[in-house]
């Protein structure tokens, strides 16, 4: 939660307002969020071709900010081997983070070497801009953390592990780098008993709430 001057509200630290089902009814979506006590939303780009749309959403809605990046699924078709375009686009004051970027070995929609190349380019952009990095990792924990640790040794940057649903080891390695962990609806799933035990032991000040909307709705 966040706030000031006696006003307290929730922050959704990761969603996709440009996705179908949300973009075409953005006014309704944001009105519902406000009624639920959500005062700030971070909408996250997943394709290079969506950066303008995501920035436009953030410009239109005063309680929306954005992150720009290329999801690892799109590393092959919309790769980002050069961080310069991202650094330039991130100069927009409504851009507050870089990503989401990282490694996804569950689907392997893009070659793994392309995913790693793009991941490092996003890290370079985060380092250059001083903006936090939003990290996607799925079935790629060891490689993800190895890259983050290698790159941290080359120069500092900050970030968050989006949609944390992994091991205690990954959590500890991420926290050691100064990262935060994004916690969402997966925590409520029936199969998430071990995840709940891990999260219960994590420092509260290093956890961020997220919906990943329109995905991963919590179990009522």
Coordinates of C-alpha atoms in Angstrom, one line a residue:
X1 CA 0.0 0.0 0.0
X2 CA 1.1 3.6 -0.5
X3 CA -0.1 7.1 0.1
X4 CA 0.6 10.3 1.9
X5 CA -1.1 13.1 3.9
X6 CA -3.4 10.5 5.5
X7 CA -4.5 9.0 2.1
X8 CA -3.7 5.3 1.8
X9 CA -4.3 3.2 -1.4
X10 CA -3.2 0.1 -3.1
X11 CA -0.8 0.0 -6.0
X12 CA -1.1 -2.6 -8.8
X13 CA 2.5 -3.0 -9.7
X14 CA 2.0 -5.0 -12.8
X15 CA -0.9 -5.3 -15.3
X16 CA -1.5 -5.0 -19.1
X17 CA -4.1 -2.3 -19.7
X18 CA -3.4 -2.4 -23.4
X19 CA -4.6 -6.0 -23.8
X20 CA -8.0 -6.9 -25.3
X21 CA -10.7 -6.9 -22.7
X22 CA -9.2 -3.9 -20.8
X23 CA -8.1 -1.4 -23.4
X24 CA -11.5 -0.9 -25.0
X25 CA -13.1 -0.2 -21.6
X26 CA -10.3 1.6 -19.9
X27 CA -12.5 4.2 -18.2
X28 CA -14.7 1.5 -16.6
X29 CA -11.6 -0.5 -15.6
X30 CA -10.0 2.4 -13.9
X31 CA -13.2 3.5 -12.2
X32 CA -13.6 0.0 -10.8
X33 CA -10.0 0.1 -9.6
X34 CA -10.5 3.3 -7.8
X35 CA -13.6 2.0 -6.0
X36 CA -11.6 -1.0 -4.9
X37 CA -9.0 1.3 -3.3
X38 CA -6.4 1.1 -6.1
X39 CA -4.8 4.5 -6.5
X40 CA -2.0 3.8 -8.9
X41 CA -1.5 1.2 -11.7
X42 CA 1.6 0.2 -13.6
X43 CA 0.8 -1.0 -17.0
X44 CA 3.5 -3.0 -18.7
X45 CA 4.4 -3.3 -22.4
X46 CA 5.2 -6.7 -23.8
X47 CA 5.9 -5.8 -27.4
X48 CA 8.0 -3.0 -29.0
X49 CA 5.1 -2.2 -31.2
X50 CA 2.9 -1.4 -28.2
X51 CA 5.1 1.2 -26.6
X52 CA 3.2 4.1 -28.1
X53 CA -0.1 2.7 -27.0
X54 CA 1.0 2.0 -23.5
X55 CA 2.5 5.5 -23.1
X56 CA -0.7 7.0 -24.5
X57 CA -2.8 5.1 -21.9
X58 CA -0.5 6.5 -19.1
X59 CA -0.8 10.0 -20.5
X60 CA -4.6 9.7 -20.6
X61 CA -5.1 8.3 -17.1
X62 CA -3.6 10.3 -14.3
X63 CA -3.4 7.2 -12.0
X64 CA -1.6 5.1 -14.6
X65 CA 2.2 4.9 -15.2
X66 CA 4.0 2.5 -17.5
X67 CA 6.9 0.2 -18.2
X68 CA 8.4 -0.4 -21.6
X69 CA 10.0 -3.5 -22.8
X70 CA 9.8 -6.7 -24.8
X71 CA 8.5 -9.9 -23.3
X72 CA 10.8 -12.9 -23.8
X73 CA 8.1 -14.5 -25.9
X74 CA 8.7 -11.7 -28.5
X75 CA 12.5 -11.7 -28.4
X76 CA 12.6 -13.4 -31.8
X77 CA 10.1 -11.2 -33.6
X78 CA 10.7 -7.9 -31.9
X79 CA 14.1 -8.3 -30.5
X80 CA 15.9 -5.6 -28.6
X81 CA 19.6 -6.3 -29.0
X82 CA 20.4 -2.5 -28.8
X83 CA 19.2 -0.8 -25.6
X84 CA 19.3 2.7 -27.3
X85 CA 15.7 2.8 -28.5
X86 CA 14.4 1.8 -25.1
X87 CA 16.6 4.3 -23.3
X88 CA 15.2 7.0 -25.6
X89 CA 11.6 6.0 -25.2
X90 CA 12.0 5.8 -21.4
X91 CA 12.7 9.5 -21.2
X92 CA 8.9 10.0 -21.2
X93 CA 8.1 11.0 -17.6
X94 CA 5.2 8.5 -17.4
X95 CA 7.7 5.7 -18.0
X96 CA 8.8 4.5 -14.5
X97 CA 10.2 1.0 -15.2
X98 CA 11.9 -1.1 -17.9
X99 CA 10.4 -4.5 -18.9
X100 CA 8.9 -6.9 -18.7
X101 CA 12.0 -8.8 -19.9
X102 CA 13.7 -12.0 -19.0
X103 CA 13.6 -15.7 -19.8
X104 CA 10.7 -18.1 -20.5
X105 CA 11.7 -21.7 -21.0
X106 CA 8.2 -23.0 -20.4
X107 CA 7.0 -22.1 -23.9
X108 CA 10.4 -21.2 -25.6
X109 CA 8.5 -19.1 -28.2
X110 CA 11.9 -17.4 -28.9
X111 CA 15.3 -18.9 -29.1
X112 CA 17.0 -19.0 -25.7
X113 CA 20.1 -17.1 -27.0
X114 CA 17.8 -14.3 -28.3
X115 CA 16.0 -14.2 -24.9
X116 CA 19.3 -13.8 -23.1
X117 CA 20.5 -11.2 -25.5
X118 CA 17.4 -9.1 -25.1
X119 CA 17.4 -9.6 -21.3
X120 CA 20.9 -8.1 -21.1
X121 CA 19.9 -5.2 -23.3
X122 CA 17.0 -4.4 -21.0
X123 CA 19.4 -4.6 -18.0
X124 CA 21.6 -2.1 -19.8
X125 CA 18.7 0.2 -20.3
X126 CA 17.7 -0.1 -16.7
X127 CA 21.2 0.7 -15.6
X128 CA 21.5 3.7 -18.0
X129 CA 18.1 5.2 -17.0
X130 CA 18.1 4.4 -13.3
X131 CA 14.7 2.8 -13.7
X132 CA 13.8 -0.5 -12.1
X133 CA 13.8 -3.6 -14.2
X134 CA 10.6 -5.8 -14.3
X135 CA 11.9 -9.4 -14.6
X136 CA 9.9 -12.3 -16.1
X137 CA 11.2 -15.7 -15.3
X138 CA 9.5 -19.1 -16.0
X139 CA 11.3 -22.4 -15.7
X140 CA 14.5 -20.5 -16.1
X141 CA 15.5 -19.6 -12.5
X142 CA 19.1 -20.6 -12.6
X143 CA 19.9 -18.8 -15.9
X144 CA 17.8 -15.7 -14.9
X145 CA 19.7 -15.3 -11.6
X146 CA 23.1 -16.0 -13.2
X147 CA 22.5 -13.2 -15.7
X148 CA 21.2 -10.8 -13.0
X149 CA 24.2 -11.5 -10.8
X150 CA 26.7 -11.2 -13.7
X151 CA 25.2 -7.9 -14.8
X152 CA 25.0 -6.5 -11.2
X153 CA 28.8 -7.1 -10.9
X154 CA 29.2 -4.8 -14.0
X155 CA 27.2 -2.0 -12.5
X156 CA 24.2 -1.5 -10.2
X157 CA 20.5 -1.5 -11.2
X158 CA 17.3 -2.2 -9.3
X159 CA 14.3 -4.4 -10.1
X160 CA 11.5 -6.7 -9.2
X161 CA 10.9 -10.4 -10.0
X162 CA 7.4 -10.2 -11.5
X163 CA 4.8 -12.8 -10.5
X164 CA 7.1 -14.5 -8.0
X165 CA 6.0 -18.2 -7.9
X166 CA 9.3 -20.0 -7.6
X167 CA 11.8 -21.3 -5.1
X168 CA 13.1 -20.1 -1.8
X169 CA 16.6 -20.0 -3.4
X170 CA 15.5 -17.6 -6.1
X171 CA 13.8 -15.4 -3.6
X172 CA 17.0 -15.3 -1.5
X173 CA 19.2 -14.6 -4.5
X174 CA 16.9 -11.8 -5.7
X175 CA 16.7 -10.2 -2.3
X176 CA 20.5 -10.3 -2.0
X177 CA 20.6 -8.2 -5.1
X178 CA 18.3 -5.6 -3.6
X179 CA 15.3 -6.7 -5.7
X180 CA 11.7 -6.8 -4.8
X181 CA 9.3 -9.6 -5.4
X182 CA 5.9 -9.2 -7.1
X183 CA 3.1 -11.2 -5.4
X184 CA -0.2 -11.9 -7.2
X185 CA -3.1 -14.2 -7.6
X186 CA -1.0 -17.4 -7.9
X187 CA -0.5 -17.1 -4.1
X188 CA -4.2 -18.0 -3.6
X189 CA -4.2 -21.1 -5.9
X190 CA -4.8 -24.4 -4.2
X191 CA -1.5 -25.8 -5.4
X192 CA 0.5 -22.9 -3.9
X193 CA 0.9 -24.2 -0.4
X194 CA 4.7 -24.1 -0.6
X195 CA 4.7 -20.7 -2.2
X196 CA 2.6 -19.4 0.7
X197 CA 5.1 -20.8 3.2
X198 CA 8.0 -19.1 1.3
X199 CA 6.2 -15.7 1.0
X200 CA 5.3 -15.8 4.7
X201 CA 9.0 -15.8 5.5
X202 CA 9.9 -12.9 3.2
X203 CA 10.4 -9.3 4.5
X204 CA 7.1 -7.4 3.9
X205 CA 8.9 -4.3 2.8
X206 CA 10.3 -6.2 -0.2
X207 CA 7.0 -7.4 -1.5
X208 CA 4.9 -5.7 -4.2
X209 CA 1.3 -6.4 -5.0
X210 CA 0.3 -7.1 -8.6
X211 CA -2.6 -8.5 -10.6
X212 CA -1.0 -9.3 -13.9
X213 CA -4.5 -8.4 -15.3
X214 CA -6.1 -9.7 -17.4
X215 CA -4.4 -12.9 -16.2
X216 CA -4.0 -14.7 -12.9
X217 CA -7.2 -13.7 -11.1
X218 CA -7.1 -14.8 -7.5
X219 CA -9.3 -17.6 -6.1
X220 CA -12.2 -16.0 -4.4

